[in-house]
Short mmCIF file of C-alpha atoms in Angstrom, two decimals:
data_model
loop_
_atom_site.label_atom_id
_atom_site.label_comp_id
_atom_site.label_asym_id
_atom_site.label_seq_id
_atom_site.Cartn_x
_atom_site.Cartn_y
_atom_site.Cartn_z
CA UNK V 104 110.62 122.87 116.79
CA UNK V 105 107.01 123.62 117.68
CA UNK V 106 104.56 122.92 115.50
CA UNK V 107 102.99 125.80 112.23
CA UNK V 108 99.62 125.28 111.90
CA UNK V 109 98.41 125.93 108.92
CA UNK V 110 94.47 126.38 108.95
CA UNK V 111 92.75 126.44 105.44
CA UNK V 112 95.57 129.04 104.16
CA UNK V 113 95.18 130.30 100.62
CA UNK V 114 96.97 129.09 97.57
CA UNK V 115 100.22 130.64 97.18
CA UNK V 116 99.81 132.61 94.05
CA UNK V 117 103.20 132.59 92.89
CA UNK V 118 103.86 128.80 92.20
CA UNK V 119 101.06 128.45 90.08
CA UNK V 120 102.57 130.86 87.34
CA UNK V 121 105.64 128.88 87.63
CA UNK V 122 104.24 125.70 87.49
CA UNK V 123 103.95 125.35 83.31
CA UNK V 124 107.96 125.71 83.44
CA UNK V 125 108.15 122.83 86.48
CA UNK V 126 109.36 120.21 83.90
CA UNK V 127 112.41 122.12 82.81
CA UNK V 128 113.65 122.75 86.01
CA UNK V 129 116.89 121.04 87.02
CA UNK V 130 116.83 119.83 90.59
CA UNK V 131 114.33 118.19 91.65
CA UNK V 132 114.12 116.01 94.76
CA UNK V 133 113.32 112.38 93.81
CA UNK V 134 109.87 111.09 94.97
CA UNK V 135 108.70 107.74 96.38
CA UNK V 136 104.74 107.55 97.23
CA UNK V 137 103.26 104.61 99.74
CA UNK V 138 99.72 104.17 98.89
CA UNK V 139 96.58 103.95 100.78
CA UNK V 140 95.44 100.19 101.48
CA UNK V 141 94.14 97.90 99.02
CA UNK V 142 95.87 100.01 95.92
CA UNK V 143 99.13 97.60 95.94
CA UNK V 144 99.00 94.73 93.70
CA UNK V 145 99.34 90.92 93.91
CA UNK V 146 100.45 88.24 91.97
CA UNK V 147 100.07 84.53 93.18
CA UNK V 148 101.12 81.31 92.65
CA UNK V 149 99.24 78.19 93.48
CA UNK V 150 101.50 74.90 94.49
CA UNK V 151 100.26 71.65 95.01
CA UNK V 152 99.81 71.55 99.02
CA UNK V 153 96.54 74.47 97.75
CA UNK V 154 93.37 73.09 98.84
CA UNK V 155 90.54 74.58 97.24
CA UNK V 156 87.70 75.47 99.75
CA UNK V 157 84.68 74.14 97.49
CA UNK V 158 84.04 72.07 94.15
CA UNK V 159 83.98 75.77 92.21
CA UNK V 160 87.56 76.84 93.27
CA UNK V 161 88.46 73.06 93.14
CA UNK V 162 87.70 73.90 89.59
CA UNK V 163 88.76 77.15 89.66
CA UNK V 164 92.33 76.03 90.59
CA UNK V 165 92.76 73.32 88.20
CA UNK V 166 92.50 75.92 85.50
CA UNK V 167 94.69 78.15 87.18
CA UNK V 168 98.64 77.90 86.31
CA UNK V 169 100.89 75.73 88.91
CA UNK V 170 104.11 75.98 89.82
CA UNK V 171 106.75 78.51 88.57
CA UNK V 172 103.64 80.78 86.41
CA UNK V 173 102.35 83.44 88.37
CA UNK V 174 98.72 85.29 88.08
CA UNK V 175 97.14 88.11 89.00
CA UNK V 176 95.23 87.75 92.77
CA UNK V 177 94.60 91.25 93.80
CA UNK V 178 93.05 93.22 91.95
CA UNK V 179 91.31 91.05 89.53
CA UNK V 180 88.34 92.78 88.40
CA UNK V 181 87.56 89.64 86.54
CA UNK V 182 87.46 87.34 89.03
CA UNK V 183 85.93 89.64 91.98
CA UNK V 184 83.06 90.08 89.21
CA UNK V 185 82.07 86.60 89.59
CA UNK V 186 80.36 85.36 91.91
CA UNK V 187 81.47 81.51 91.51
CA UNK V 188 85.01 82.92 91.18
CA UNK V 189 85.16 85.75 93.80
CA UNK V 190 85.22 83.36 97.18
CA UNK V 191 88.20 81.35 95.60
CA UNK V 192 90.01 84.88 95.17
CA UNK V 193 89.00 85.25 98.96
CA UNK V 194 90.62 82.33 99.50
CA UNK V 195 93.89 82.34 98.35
CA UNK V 196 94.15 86.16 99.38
CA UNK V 197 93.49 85.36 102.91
CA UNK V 198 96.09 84.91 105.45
CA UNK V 199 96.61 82.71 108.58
CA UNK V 200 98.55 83.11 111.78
CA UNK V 201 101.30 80.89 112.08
CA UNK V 202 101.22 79.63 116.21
CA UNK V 203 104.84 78.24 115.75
CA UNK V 204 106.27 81.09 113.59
CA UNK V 205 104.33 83.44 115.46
CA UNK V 206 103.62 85.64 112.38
CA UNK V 207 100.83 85.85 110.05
CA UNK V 208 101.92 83.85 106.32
CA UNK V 209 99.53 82.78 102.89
CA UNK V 210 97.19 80.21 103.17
CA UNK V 211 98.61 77.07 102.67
CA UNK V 212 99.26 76.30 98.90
CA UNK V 213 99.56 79.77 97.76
CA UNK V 214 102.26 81.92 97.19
CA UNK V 215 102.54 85.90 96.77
CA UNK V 216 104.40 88.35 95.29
CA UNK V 217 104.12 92.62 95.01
CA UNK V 218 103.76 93.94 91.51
CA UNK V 219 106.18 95.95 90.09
CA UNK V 220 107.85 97.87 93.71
CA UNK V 221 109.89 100.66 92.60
CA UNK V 222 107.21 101.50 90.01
CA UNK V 223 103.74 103.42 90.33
CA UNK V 224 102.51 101.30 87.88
CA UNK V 225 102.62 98.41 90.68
CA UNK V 226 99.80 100.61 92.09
CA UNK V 227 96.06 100.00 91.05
CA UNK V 228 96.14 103.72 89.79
CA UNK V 229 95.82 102.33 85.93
CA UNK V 230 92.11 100.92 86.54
CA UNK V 231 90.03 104.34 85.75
CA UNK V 232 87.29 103.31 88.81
CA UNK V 233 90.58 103.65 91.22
CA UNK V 234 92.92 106.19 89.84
CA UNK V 235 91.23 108.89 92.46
CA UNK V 236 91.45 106.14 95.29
CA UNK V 237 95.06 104.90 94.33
CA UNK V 238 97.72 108.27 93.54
CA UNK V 239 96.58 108.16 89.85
CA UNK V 240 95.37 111.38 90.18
CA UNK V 241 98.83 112.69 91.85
CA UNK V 242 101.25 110.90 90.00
CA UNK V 243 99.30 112.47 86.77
CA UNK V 244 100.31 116.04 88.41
CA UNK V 245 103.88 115.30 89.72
CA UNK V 246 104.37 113.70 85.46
CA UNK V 247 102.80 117.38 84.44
CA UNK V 248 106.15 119.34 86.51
CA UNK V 249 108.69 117.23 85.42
CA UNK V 250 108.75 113.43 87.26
CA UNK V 251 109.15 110.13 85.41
CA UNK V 252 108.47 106.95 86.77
CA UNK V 253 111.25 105.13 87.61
CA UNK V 254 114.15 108.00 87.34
CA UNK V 255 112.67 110.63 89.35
CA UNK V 256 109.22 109.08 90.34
CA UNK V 257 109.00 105.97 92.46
CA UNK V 258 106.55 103.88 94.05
CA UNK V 259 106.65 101.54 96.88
CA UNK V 260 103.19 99.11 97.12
CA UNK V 261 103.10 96.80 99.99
CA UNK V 262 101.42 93.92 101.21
CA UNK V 263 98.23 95.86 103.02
CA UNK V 264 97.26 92.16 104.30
CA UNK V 265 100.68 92.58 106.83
CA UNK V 266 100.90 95.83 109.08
CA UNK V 267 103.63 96.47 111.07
CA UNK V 268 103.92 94.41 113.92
CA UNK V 269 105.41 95.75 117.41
CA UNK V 270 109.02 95.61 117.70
CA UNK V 271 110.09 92.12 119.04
CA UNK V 272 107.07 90.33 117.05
CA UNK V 273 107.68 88.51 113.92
CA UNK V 274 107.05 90.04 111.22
CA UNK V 275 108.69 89.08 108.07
CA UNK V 276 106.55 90.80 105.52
CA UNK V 277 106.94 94.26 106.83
CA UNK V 278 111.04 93.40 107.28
CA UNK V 279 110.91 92.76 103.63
CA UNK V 280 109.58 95.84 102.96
CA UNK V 281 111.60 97.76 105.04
CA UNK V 282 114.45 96.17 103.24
CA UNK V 283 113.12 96.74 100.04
CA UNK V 284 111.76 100.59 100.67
CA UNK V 285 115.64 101.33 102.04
CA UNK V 286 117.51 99.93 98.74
CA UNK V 287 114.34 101.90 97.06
CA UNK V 288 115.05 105.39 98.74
CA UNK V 289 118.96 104.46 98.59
CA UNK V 290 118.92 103.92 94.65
CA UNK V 291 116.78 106.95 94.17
CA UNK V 292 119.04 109.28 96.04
CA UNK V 293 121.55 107.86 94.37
CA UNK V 294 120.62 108.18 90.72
CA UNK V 295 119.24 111.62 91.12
CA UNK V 296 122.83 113.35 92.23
CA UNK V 297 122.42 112.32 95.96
CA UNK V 298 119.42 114.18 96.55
CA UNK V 299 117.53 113.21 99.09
CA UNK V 300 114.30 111.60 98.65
CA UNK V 301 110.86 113.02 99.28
CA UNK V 302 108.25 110.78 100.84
CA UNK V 303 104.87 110.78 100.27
CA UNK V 304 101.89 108.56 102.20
CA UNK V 305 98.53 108.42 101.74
CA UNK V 306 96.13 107.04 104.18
CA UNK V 307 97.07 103.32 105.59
CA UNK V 308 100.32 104.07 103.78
CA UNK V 309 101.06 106.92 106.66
CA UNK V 310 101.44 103.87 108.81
CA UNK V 311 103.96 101.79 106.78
CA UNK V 312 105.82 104.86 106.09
CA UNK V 313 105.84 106.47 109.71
CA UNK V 314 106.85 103.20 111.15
CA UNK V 315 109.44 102.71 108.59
CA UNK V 316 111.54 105.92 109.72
CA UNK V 317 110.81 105.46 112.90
CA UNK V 318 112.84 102.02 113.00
CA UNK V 319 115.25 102.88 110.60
CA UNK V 320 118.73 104.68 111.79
CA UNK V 321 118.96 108.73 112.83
CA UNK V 322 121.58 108.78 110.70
CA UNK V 323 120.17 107.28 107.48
CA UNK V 324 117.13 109.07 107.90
CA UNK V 325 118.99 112.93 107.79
CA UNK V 326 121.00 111.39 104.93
CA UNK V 327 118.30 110.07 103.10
CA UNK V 328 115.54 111.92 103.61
CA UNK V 329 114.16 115.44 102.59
CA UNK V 330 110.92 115.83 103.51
CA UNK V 331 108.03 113.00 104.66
CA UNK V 332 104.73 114.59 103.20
CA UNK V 333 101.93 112.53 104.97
CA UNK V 334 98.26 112.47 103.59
CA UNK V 335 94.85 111.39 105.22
CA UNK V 336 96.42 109.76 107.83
CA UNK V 337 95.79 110.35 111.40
CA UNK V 338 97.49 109.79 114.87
CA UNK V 339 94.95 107.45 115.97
CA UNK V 340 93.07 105.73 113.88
CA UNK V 341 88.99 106.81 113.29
CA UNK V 342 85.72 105.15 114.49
CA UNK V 343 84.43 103.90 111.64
CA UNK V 344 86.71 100.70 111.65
CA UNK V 345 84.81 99.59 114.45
CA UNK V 346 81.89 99.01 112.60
CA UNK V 347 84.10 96.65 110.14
CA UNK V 348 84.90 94.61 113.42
CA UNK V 349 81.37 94.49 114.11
CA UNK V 350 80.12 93.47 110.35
CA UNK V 351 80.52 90.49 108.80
CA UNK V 352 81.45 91.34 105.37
CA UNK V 353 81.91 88.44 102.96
CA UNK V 354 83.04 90.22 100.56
CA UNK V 355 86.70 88.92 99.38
CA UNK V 356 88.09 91.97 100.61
CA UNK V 357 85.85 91.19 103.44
CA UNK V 358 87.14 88.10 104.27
CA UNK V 359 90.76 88.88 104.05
CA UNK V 360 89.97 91.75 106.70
CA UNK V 361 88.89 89.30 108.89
CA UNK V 362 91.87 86.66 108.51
CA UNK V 363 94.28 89.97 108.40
CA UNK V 364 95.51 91.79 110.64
CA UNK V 365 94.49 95.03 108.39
CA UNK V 366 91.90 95.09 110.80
CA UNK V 367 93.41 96.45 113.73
CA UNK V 368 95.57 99.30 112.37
CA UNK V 369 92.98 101.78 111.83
CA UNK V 370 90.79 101.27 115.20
CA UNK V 371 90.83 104.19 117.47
CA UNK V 372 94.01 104.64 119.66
CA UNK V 373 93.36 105.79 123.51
CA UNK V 374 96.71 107.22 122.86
CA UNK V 375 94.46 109.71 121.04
CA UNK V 376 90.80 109.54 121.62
CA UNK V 377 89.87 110.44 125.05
CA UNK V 378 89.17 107.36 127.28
CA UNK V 379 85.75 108.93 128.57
CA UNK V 380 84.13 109.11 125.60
CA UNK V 381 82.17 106.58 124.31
CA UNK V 382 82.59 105.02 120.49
CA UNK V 383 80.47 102.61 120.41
CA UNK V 384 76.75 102.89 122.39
CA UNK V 385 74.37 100.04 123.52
CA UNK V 386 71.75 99.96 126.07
CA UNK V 387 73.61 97.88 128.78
CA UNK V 388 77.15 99.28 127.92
CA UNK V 389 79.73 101.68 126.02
CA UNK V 390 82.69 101.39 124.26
CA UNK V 391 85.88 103.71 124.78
CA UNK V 392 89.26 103.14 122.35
CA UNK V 393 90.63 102.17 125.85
CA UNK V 394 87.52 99.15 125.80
CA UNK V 395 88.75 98.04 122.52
CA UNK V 396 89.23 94.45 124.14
CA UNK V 397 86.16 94.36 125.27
CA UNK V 398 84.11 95.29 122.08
CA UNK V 399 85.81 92.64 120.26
CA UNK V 400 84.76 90.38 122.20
CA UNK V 401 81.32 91.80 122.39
CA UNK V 402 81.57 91.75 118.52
CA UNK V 403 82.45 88.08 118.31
CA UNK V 404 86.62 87.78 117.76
CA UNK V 405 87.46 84.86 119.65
CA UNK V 406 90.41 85.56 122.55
CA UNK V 407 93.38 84.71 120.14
CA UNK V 408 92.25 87.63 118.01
CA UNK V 409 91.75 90.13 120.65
CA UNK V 410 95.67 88.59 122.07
CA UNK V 411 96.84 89.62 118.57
CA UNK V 412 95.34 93.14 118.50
CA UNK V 413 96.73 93.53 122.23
CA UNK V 414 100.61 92.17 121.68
CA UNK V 415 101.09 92.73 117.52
CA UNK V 416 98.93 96.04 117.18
CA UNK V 417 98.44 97.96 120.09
CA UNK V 418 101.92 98.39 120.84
CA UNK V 419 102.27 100.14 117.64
CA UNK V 420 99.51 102.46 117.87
CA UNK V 421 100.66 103.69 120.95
CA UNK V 422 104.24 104.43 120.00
CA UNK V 423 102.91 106.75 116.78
CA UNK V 424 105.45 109.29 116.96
CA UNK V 425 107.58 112.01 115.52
CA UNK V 426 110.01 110.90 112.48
CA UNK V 427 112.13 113.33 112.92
CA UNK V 428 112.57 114.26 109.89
CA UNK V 429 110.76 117.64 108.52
CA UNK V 430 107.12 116.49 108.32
CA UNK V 431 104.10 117.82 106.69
CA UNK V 432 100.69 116.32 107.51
CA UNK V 433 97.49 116.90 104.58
CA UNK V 434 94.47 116.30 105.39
CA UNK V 435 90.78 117.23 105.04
CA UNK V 436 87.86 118.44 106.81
CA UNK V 437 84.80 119.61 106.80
CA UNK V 438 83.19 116.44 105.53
CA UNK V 439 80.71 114.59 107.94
CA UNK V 440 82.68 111.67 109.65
CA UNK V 441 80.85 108.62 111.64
CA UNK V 442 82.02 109.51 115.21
CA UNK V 443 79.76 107.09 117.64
CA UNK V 444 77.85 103.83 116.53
CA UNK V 445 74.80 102.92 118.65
CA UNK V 446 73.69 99.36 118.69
CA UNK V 447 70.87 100.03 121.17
CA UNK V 448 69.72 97.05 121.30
CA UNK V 449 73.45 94.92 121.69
CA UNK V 450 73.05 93.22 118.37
CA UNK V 451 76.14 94.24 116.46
CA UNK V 452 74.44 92.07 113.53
CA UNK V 453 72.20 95.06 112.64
CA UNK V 454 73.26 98.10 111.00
CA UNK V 455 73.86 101.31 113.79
CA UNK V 456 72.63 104.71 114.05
CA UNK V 457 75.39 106.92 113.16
CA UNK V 458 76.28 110.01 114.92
CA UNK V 459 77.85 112.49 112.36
CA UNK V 460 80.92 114.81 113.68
CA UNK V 461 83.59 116.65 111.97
CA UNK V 462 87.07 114.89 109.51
CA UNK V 463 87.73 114.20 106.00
CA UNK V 464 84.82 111.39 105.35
CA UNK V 465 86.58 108.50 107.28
CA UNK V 466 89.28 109.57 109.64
CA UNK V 467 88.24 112.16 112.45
CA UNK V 468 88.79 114.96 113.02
CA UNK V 469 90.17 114.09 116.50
CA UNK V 470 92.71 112.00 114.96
CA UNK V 471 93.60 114.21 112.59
CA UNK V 472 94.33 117.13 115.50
CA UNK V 473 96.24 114.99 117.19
CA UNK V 474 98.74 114.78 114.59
CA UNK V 475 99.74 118.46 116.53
CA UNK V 476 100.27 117.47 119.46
CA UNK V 477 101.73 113.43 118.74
CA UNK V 478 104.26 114.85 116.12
CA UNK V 479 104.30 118.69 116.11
CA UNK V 480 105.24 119.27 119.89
CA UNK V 481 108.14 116.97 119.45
CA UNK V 482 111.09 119.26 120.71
CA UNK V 483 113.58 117.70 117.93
CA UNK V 484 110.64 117.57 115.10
CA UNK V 485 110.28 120.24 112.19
CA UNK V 486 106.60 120.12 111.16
CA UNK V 487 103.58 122.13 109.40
CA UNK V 488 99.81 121.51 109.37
CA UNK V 489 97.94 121.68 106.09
CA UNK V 490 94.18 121.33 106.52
CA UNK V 491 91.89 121.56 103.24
CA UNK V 492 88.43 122.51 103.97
CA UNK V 493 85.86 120.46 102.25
CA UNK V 494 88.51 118.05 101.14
CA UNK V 495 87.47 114.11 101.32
CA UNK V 496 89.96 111.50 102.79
CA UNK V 497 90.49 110.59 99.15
CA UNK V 498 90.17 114.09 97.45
CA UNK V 499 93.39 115.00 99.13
CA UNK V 500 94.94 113.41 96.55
CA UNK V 501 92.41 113.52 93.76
CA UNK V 502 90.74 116.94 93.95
CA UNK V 503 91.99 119.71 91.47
CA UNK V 504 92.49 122.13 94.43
CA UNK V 505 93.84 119.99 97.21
CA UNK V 506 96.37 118.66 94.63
CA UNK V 507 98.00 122.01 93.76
CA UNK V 508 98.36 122.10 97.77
CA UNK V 509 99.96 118.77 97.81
CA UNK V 510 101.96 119.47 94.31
CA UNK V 511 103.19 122.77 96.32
CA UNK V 512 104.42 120.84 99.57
CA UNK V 513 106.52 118.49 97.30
CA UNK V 514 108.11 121.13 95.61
CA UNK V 515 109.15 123.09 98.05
CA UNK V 516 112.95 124.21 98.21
CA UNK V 517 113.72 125.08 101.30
CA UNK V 518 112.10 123.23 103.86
CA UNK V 519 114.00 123.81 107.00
#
């Protein structure tokens, strides 16, 4: 079906003097949300084949619990808050590429689990300075109609260290997950009177959750699967993740973007930016989303890197597609978004001059668009438009307004 675009549209009235008497209606649709990156919790375990990077985390460690006791690694306010403590964290929440296995695993020594996946309290939404950032703010409103964690109200964190690889690459993390998110979706269906399930993305989790119903089977999906509400999320990345590539950040979060392949997911696709248009400006040369090779290199990644983006990531950005299962896409606008970086001078060590152009803050508006064409033209895909002027990539699902938008969508009856 071709695609409804739905451009700024005004609140419909009517569901907002029904929405007091939300909780007390029978019916409703279980929900499982995916979170935006970095909002999915960690637990570690250090074993004895850990070596500590420096005398302070040699320390650091030996306080630490061994063996079967696990710890909180991400997010440890604590810990981040200290500078003799934060590189450690870095450390042991960094990742390395296996040659052998061909997939990315923990640093050597160190062991990690998700917190609490099923649950939206495995979510960072409980630390006040990320509730906006992390569902908090969404969850709050879906409790105020009616959901309850864990009988109508899911979550489903993830490890936002370990995209999805292409098909045919290793990549045991995101089969976990897959494995884990089906049983999830499966269970919830099933303890809610086989209804089936509502899912809801935000940001980076658009990715996990796109990718998941895209490799999972027609069948399970129409069985399974109401409605896929995706927030903040475009079809092609945005520009401003080049300028991570071209920063070094050393930062623990930092850090693990570098030895991640988190990096790579949210550069611009040349499935969806226009090849002829340059990204990234210097004086002796420009950079498309089709040059992305190139400005790595430019930028410093050494060729295994740029191999990784070009076999493990790539692949996947180009085959963003329809679901095929009734879709709604949120998202902002309105909000200046960094849409070309000039280095004039070549030296990606300095800060840029930005060039401002239309989106939600971080993802473009071109990407964003896209989502029209990429999913809505789809012959076999049901899908709607909501755009939000003047909402953030993060108000979407923080901001009063935008939330009775997104409250609406996942309430819905009949979506056909």
């Amino acid at each position: 079906m071709a695609a409804t675009h739905i451009l700024f549209f005004p609140v419909v009235l009517h569901f907002f003097f029904l929405w007091p008497y939300a909780a007390s209606a029978s019916g409703l649709h279980p929900v499982v949300l995916l979170p935006g990156a970095t909002c999915s919790q960690l637990e570690a375990r250090l074993t004895d084949a850990y070596l500590p990077p420096s005398p302070q985390c040699a320390a650091a460690a030996a306080a630490a619990p061994r063996g079967a006791r696990w710890f909180r690694l991400w997010k440890n306010s604590t810990a981040l808050d200290d500078p003799t403590v934060a590189p450690c964290v870095a450390d042991q929440l960094s990742v390395v590429f296996d040659r052998v296995a061909g997939d990315y695993r923990d640093t050597g020594g160190v062991e990690t689990r998700l917190l609490d996946f099923g649950s939206t309290r495995g979510f960072l939404a409980d630390d006040p300075a990320d509730r906006d950032l992390c569902m908090g703010r969404l969850v709050e409103a879906l409790e105020r109609v009616g959901y309850r964690d864990g009988e109508t109200l899911f979550g489903a964190p993830y490890d936002f260290r370990q995209p999805p690889a292409a098909p045919g690459q290793p990549c045991r993390s995101f089969s976990r997950f897959q494995r884990r998110l089906r049983a999830l979706v499966e269970r919830a269906s099933r303890t809610n009177g086989d209804r089936p399930v509502v899912l809801v993305s935000h940001s980076q989790g658009g990715y996990f959750a796109l990718e998941f119903l895209n490799r999972s089977p027609m069948a399970w999906r129409r069985r399974h699967v109401k409605h896929f509400v995706m927030a903040s999320t475009g079809a092609g990345g945005f520009v401003g993740s080049m300028r991570f590539l071209a920063t070094r950040d050393d930062s623990p979060l930092g850090r693990v973007g570098r030895s991640s392949a988190i990096k790579f997911t949210p550069l611009p696709s040349p499935k969806v930016f226009d090849r002829h248009t340059p990204l990234v400006i210097t004086r002796h040369k420009n950079y498309t989303a089709a040059d992305m090779p190139e400005f790595m290199a430019a930028v410093g990644l050494p060729a295994s890197e740029v191999a990784l983006y070009e076999t493990r990531a790539l692949p996947v950005a180009m085959s963003f597609g329809a679901p095929v299962v009734p879709t709604t896409c949120v998202n902002g606008g309105g909000v200046p978004t960094t849409e070309t970086l000039v280095y004039w001078d070549g030296d990606f060590g300095k800060d840029p001059r930005v060039v401002y152009g239309d989106g939600d803050g971080v993802v473009n508006s071109a990407s964003i668009l896209a989502l029209d064409t990429v999913i809505g033209d789809d012959p076999k895909q049901y899908y709607r438009s909501v755009k939000i002027a003047g909402a953030s990539h993060v108000g979407v699902v923080s901001g009063a307004a935008a939330l009775r938008r997104v409250i609406a969508v996942i309430l819905q009856d009949n979506f056909v």
